[in-house]
């Protein structure tokens, strides 16, 4: 709140009736405010120029400059001014007009002192919040101006911060299942490598990496009994599991800056031949990031130990994926993955115990 050098909040009472003016001034002084008074709009403007007023209580009906006309003039002098209007019972229309012009609230005469006290505190609190927002906005503008050269890096930093909690949730979810532990991290790293191999930009590669970290966030909504089931899923259970891509995209939807990451999470179980889910997209209708995630996830499933299967070597996994190229997997993505595996000879992943395995 704006205050004088002593720290006291300054209030201005504007009313052409001296008894009301004095009564309001006495009450507010008892509330530890420093109170000034004006009997007209012209006098009020002089007081506003002379003092750092935080709150103005203003009558609507006054000779000369009315309260309705005083409001915008007062705000022009003191843009941070909180204004409470005092109105007669039959003058609600004028009070509403004052609020359209910048007043915060109005009280109907005769005024109960308890109501006045609460209204004053509400107005000052709202003013304080508006000031904080204004100061924050000003700070943000200054930061943008002085850090334009760093904007791209800062944006990436903010994106990482915004998804950190969701990544922690994914890690906590996977930690419950020794076979799934580290799955999203592995898929993210492999997907980013594939994205680079197919020629995506550095920014797009980073988006694919983030999408990989978050691609199974929707499994938070999948029943644990289904997640942990070792045998084949029933049709109903499979339909339940398929919902995780929709749940995931809904969880991420409020983070609008994620953009294409959300569509990648939604579409990572689409198939090249159009038989995937949830939307039955075909071929290049499927976002490239989703196609990459889908291939990386299948590779990870084949090349890591699962309750229902032994893990394959990287070469064996690539051979198995060759049968899926052109039906489940985008052939271009398969070729990139095969190139990566062939170049490395093997892909080093985090094993179930947290160490390195080949």
PDB file of C-alpha atoms in Angstrom, residues 43-171:
ATOM      1  CA  UNK A  43     -10.690  20.432  -3.897  1.00  0.00           C
ATOM      2  CA  UNK A  44     -10.276  16.655  -4.136  1.00  0.00           C
ATOM      3  CA  UNK A  45      -8.105  17.022  -7.227  1.00  0.00           C
ATOM      4  CA  UNK A  46      -5.901  19.517  -5.390  1.00  0.00           C
ATOM      5  CA  UNK A  47      -5.494  17.091  -2.468  1.00  0.00           C
ATOM      6  CA  UNK A  48      -4.595  14.278  -4.858  1.00  0.00           C
ATOM      7  CA  UNK A  49      -1.857  16.410  -6.407  1.00  0.00           C
ATOM      8  CA  UNK A  50      -0.542  17.352  -2.963  1.00  0.00           C
ATOM      9  CA  UNK A  51      -0.522  13.977  -1.183  1.00  0.00           C
ATOM     10  CA  UNK A  52       0.141  10.303  -1.983  1.00  0.00           C
ATOM     11  CA  UNK A  53      -3.438   9.120  -1.542  1.00  0.00           C
ATOM     12  CA  UNK A  54      -4.063   5.353  -1.544  1.00  0.00           C
ATOM     13  CA  UNK A  55      -7.861   5.352  -1.147  1.00  0.00           C
ATOM     14  CA  UNK A  56     -10.567   7.890  -1.972  1.00  0.00           C
ATOM     15  CA  UNK A  57     -14.104   7.737  -0.553  1.00  0.00           C
ATOM     16  CA  UNK A  58     -16.217   9.833  -2.848  1.00  0.00           C
ATOM     17  CA  UNK A  59     -19.852  10.940  -2.865  1.00  0.00           C
ATOM     18  CA  UNK A  60     -21.566  10.712  -6.243  1.00  0.00           C
ATOM     19  CA  UNK A  61     -23.922  13.703  -5.972  1.00  0.00           C
ATOM     20  CA  UNK A  62     -21.890  16.889  -5.487  1.00  0.00           C
ATOM     21  CA  UNK A  63     -22.185  20.419  -6.900  1.00  0.00           C
ATOM     22  CA  UNK A  64     -19.733  21.263  -9.643  1.00  0.00           C
ATOM     23  CA  UNK A  65     -17.681  18.186 -10.539  1.00  0.00           C
ATOM     24  CA  UNK A  66     -19.778  15.124  -9.695  1.00  0.00           C
ATOM     25  CA  UNK A  67     -18.390  11.867  -8.404  1.00  0.00           C
ATOM     26  CA  UNK A  68     -19.007  10.293 -11.812  1.00  0.00           C
ATOM     27  CA  UNK A  69     -16.792  12.900 -13.493  1.00  0.00           C
ATOM     28  CA  UNK A  70     -14.250  12.974 -10.664  1.00  0.00           C
ATOM     29  CA  UNK A  71     -13.349   9.287 -10.907  1.00  0.00           C
ATOM     30  CA  UNK A  72     -11.466   9.380 -14.254  1.00  0.00           C
ATOM     31  CA  UNK A  73      -9.788  12.692 -13.379  1.00  0.00           C
ATOM     32  CA  UNK A  74      -8.608  11.291 -10.052  1.00  0.00           C
ATOM     33  CA  UNK A  75      -7.234   8.141 -11.690  1.00  0.00           C
ATOM     34  CA  UNK A  76      -5.403  10.275 -14.249  1.00  0.00           C
ATOM     35  CA  UNK A  77      -3.585  12.010 -11.377  1.00  0.00           C
ATOM     36  CA  UNK A  78      -3.069   8.844  -9.300  1.00  0.00           C
ATOM     37  CA  UNK A  79      -3.394   5.719 -11.472  1.00  0.00           C
ATOM     38  CA  UNK A  80      -2.953   3.442  -8.450  1.00  0.00           C
ATOM     39  CA  UNK A  81      -5.815   5.036  -6.519  1.00  0.00           C
ATOM     40  CA  UNK A  82      -8.483   2.795  -4.964  1.00  0.00           C
ATOM     41  CA  UNK A  83     -11.897   4.475  -5.093  1.00  0.00           C
ATOM     42  CA  UNK A  84     -15.023   3.711  -3.038  1.00  0.00           C
ATOM     43  CA  UNK A  85     -18.198   5.517  -4.083  1.00  0.00           C
ATOM     44  CA  UNK A  86     -20.897   6.673  -1.633  1.00  0.00           C
ATOM     45  CA  UNK A  87     -24.360   6.599  -3.191  1.00  0.00           C
ATOM     46  CA  UNK A  88     -27.994   7.018  -2.317  1.00  0.00           C
ATOM     47  CA  UNK A  89     -30.336   4.021  -2.481  1.00  0.00           C
ATOM     48  CA  UNK A  90     -31.876   5.220  -5.763  1.00  0.00           C
ATOM     49  CA  UNK A  91     -28.549   6.002  -7.473  1.00  0.00           C
ATOM     50  CA  UNK A  92     -27.192   2.531  -8.247  1.00  0.00           C
ATOM     51  CA  UNK A  93     -26.986   3.326 -11.980  1.00  0.00           C
ATOM     52  CA  UNK A  94     -24.549   6.179 -11.378  1.00  0.00           C
ATOM     53  CA  UNK A  95     -22.544   3.967  -9.019  1.00  0.00           C
ATOM     54  CA  UNK A  96     -22.254   1.324 -11.712  1.00  0.00           C
ATOM     55  CA  UNK A  97     -21.070   3.984 -14.161  1.00  0.00           C
ATOM     56  CA  UNK A  98     -18.392   5.028 -11.669  1.00  0.00           C
ATOM     57  CA  UNK A  99     -17.177   1.436 -11.453  1.00  0.00           C
ATOM     58  CA  UNK A 100     -16.993   1.245 -15.242  1.00  0.00           C
ATOM     59  CA  UNK A 101     -14.751   4.311 -15.091  1.00  0.00           C
ATOM     60  CA  UNK A 102     -12.409   2.790 -12.522  1.00  0.00           C
ATOM     61  CA  UNK A 103     -13.999   2.802  -9.048  1.00  0.00           C
ATOM     62  CA  UNK A 104     -13.587  -0.470  -7.125  1.00  0.00           C
ATOM     63  CA  UNK A 105     -16.822  -0.614  -5.121  1.00  0.00           C
ATOM     64  CA  UNK A 106     -19.701   1.456  -3.780  1.00  0.00           C
ATOM     65  CA  UNK A 107     -21.585   1.774  -0.494  1.00  0.00           C
ATOM     66  CA  UNK A 108     -25.185   2.863  -0.093  1.00  0.00           C
ATOM     67  CA  UNK A 109     -26.077   5.585   2.408  1.00  0.00           C
ATOM     68  CA  UNK A 110     -26.749   5.511   5.301  1.00  0.00           C
ATOM     69  CA  UNK A 111     -23.443   3.699   5.830  1.00  0.00           C
ATOM     70  CA  UNK A 112     -22.840   1.196   8.594  1.00  0.00           C
ATOM     71  CA  UNK A 113     -19.371   1.794  10.002  1.00  0.00           C
ATOM     72  CA  UNK A 114     -18.632  -1.937  10.147  1.00  0.00           C
ATOM     73  CA  UNK A 115     -19.516  -2.255   6.459  1.00  0.00           C
ATOM     74  CA  UNK A 116     -17.365   0.771   5.692  1.00  0.00           C
ATOM     75  CA  UNK A 117     -14.389  -0.749   7.506  1.00  0.00           C
ATOM     76  CA  UNK A 118     -14.671  -3.994   5.602  1.00  0.00           C
ATOM     77  CA  UNK A 119     -15.104  -2.215   2.264  1.00  0.00           C
ATOM     78  CA  UNK A 120     -12.038  -0.068   2.908  1.00  0.00           C
ATOM     79  CA  UNK A 121      -9.909  -3.107   3.707  1.00  0.00           C
ATOM     80  CA  UNK A 122     -11.186  -4.945   0.618  1.00  0.00           C
ATOM     81  CA  UNK A 123     -10.395  -1.999  -1.627  1.00  0.00           C
ATOM     82  CA  UNK A 124      -6.906  -1.541  -0.194  1.00  0.00           C
ATOM     83  CA  UNK A 125      -6.213  -5.275  -0.474  1.00  0.00           C
ATOM     84  CA  UNK A 126      -7.346  -5.304  -4.087  1.00  0.00           C
ATOM     85  CA  UNK A 127      -5.230  -2.220  -4.772  1.00  0.00           C
ATOM     86  CA  UNK A 128      -2.230  -3.962  -3.249  1.00  0.00           C
ATOM     87  CA  UNK A 129      -2.770  -6.996  -5.466  1.00  0.00           C
ATOM     88  CA  UNK A 130      -3.121  -4.804  -8.554  1.00  0.00           C
ATOM     89  CA  UNK A 131       0.098  -3.013  -7.622  1.00  0.00           C
ATOM     90  CA  UNK A 132       1.909  -6.301  -7.190  1.00  0.00           C
ATOM     91  CA  UNK A 133       0.669  -7.477 -10.580  1.00  0.00           C
ATOM     92  CA  UNK A 134       1.641  -4.182 -12.172  1.00  0.00           C
ATOM     93  CA  UNK A 135       5.092  -4.318 -10.648  1.00  0.00           C
ATOM     94  CA  UNK A 136       5.460  -7.919 -11.759  1.00  0.00           C
ATOM     95  CA  UNK A 137       4.369  -7.046 -15.284  1.00  0.00           C
ATOM     96  CA  UNK A 138       6.798  -4.150 -15.382  1.00  0.00           C
ATOM     97  CA  UNK A 139       9.590  -6.393 -14.164  1.00  0.00           C
ATOM     98  CA  UNK A 140       8.748  -8.960 -16.824  1.00  0.00           C
ATOM     99  CA  UNK A 141       8.809  -6.306 -19.554  1.00  0.00           C
ATOM    100  CA  UNK A 142      12.192  -5.101 -18.382  1.00  0.00           C
ATOM    101  CA  UNK A 143      13.503  -8.653 -18.273  1.00  0.00           C
ATOM    102  CA  UNK A 144      12.308  -9.333 -21.814  1.00  0.00           C
ATOM    103  CA  UNK A 145      13.920  -6.110 -23.009  1.00  0.00           C
ATOM    104  CA  UNK A 146      17.290  -6.769 -21.399  1.00  0.00           C
ATOM    105  CA  UNK A 147      17.439 -10.490 -22.145  1.00  0.00           C
ATOM    106  CA  UNK A 148      16.220 -10.746 -25.741  1.00  0.00           C
ATOM    107  CA  UNK A 149      19.381 -12.559 -26.753  1.00  0.00           C
ATOM    108  CA  UNK A 150      18.696 -15.218 -24.122  1.00  0.00           C
ATOM    109  CA  UNK A 151      15.007 -15.654 -24.896  1.00  0.00           C
ATOM    110  CA  UNK A 152      15.292 -19.014 -26.628  1.00  0.00           C
ATOM    111  CA  UNK A 153      17.385 -20.554 -23.850  1.00  0.00           C
ATOM    112  CA  UNK A 154      15.160 -19.096 -21.137  1.00  0.00           C
ATOM    113  CA  UNK A 155      12.050 -20.429 -22.837  1.00  0.00           C
ATOM    114  CA  UNK A 156      13.509 -23.914 -22.907  1.00  0.00           C
ATOM    115  CA  UNK A 157      14.417 -23.547 -19.240  1.00  0.00           C
ATOM    116  CA  UNK A 158      10.879 -22.513 -18.349  1.00  0.00           C
ATOM    117  CA  UNK A 159       9.489 -25.456 -20.302  1.00  0.00           C
ATOM    118  CA  UNK A 160      11.740 -27.866 -18.422  1.00  0.00           C
ATOM    119  CA  UNK A 161      10.661 -26.348 -15.123  1.00  0.00           C
ATOM    120  CA  UNK A 162       6.995 -26.552 -16.044  1.00  0.00           C
ATOM    121  CA  UNK A 163       7.177 -30.288 -16.803  1.00  0.00           C
ATOM    122  CA  UNK A 164       9.523 -31.238 -13.952  1.00  0.00           C
ATOM    123  CA  UNK A 165       6.673 -32.162 -11.628  1.00  0.00           C
ATOM    124  CA  UNK A 166       5.048 -34.298 -14.313  1.00  0.00           C
ATOM    125  CA  UNK A 167       8.346 -36.087 -14.951  1.00  0.00           C
ATOM    126  CA  UNK A 168       8.582 -36.790 -11.231  1.00  0.00           C
ATOM    127  CA  UNK A 169       5.090 -38.314 -11.372  1.00  0.00           C
ATOM    128  CA  UNK A 170       6.125 -40.520 -14.286  1.00  0.00           C
ATOM    129  CA  UNK A 171       9.218 -41.657 -12.393  1.00  0.00           C
TER     130      UNK A 171
END
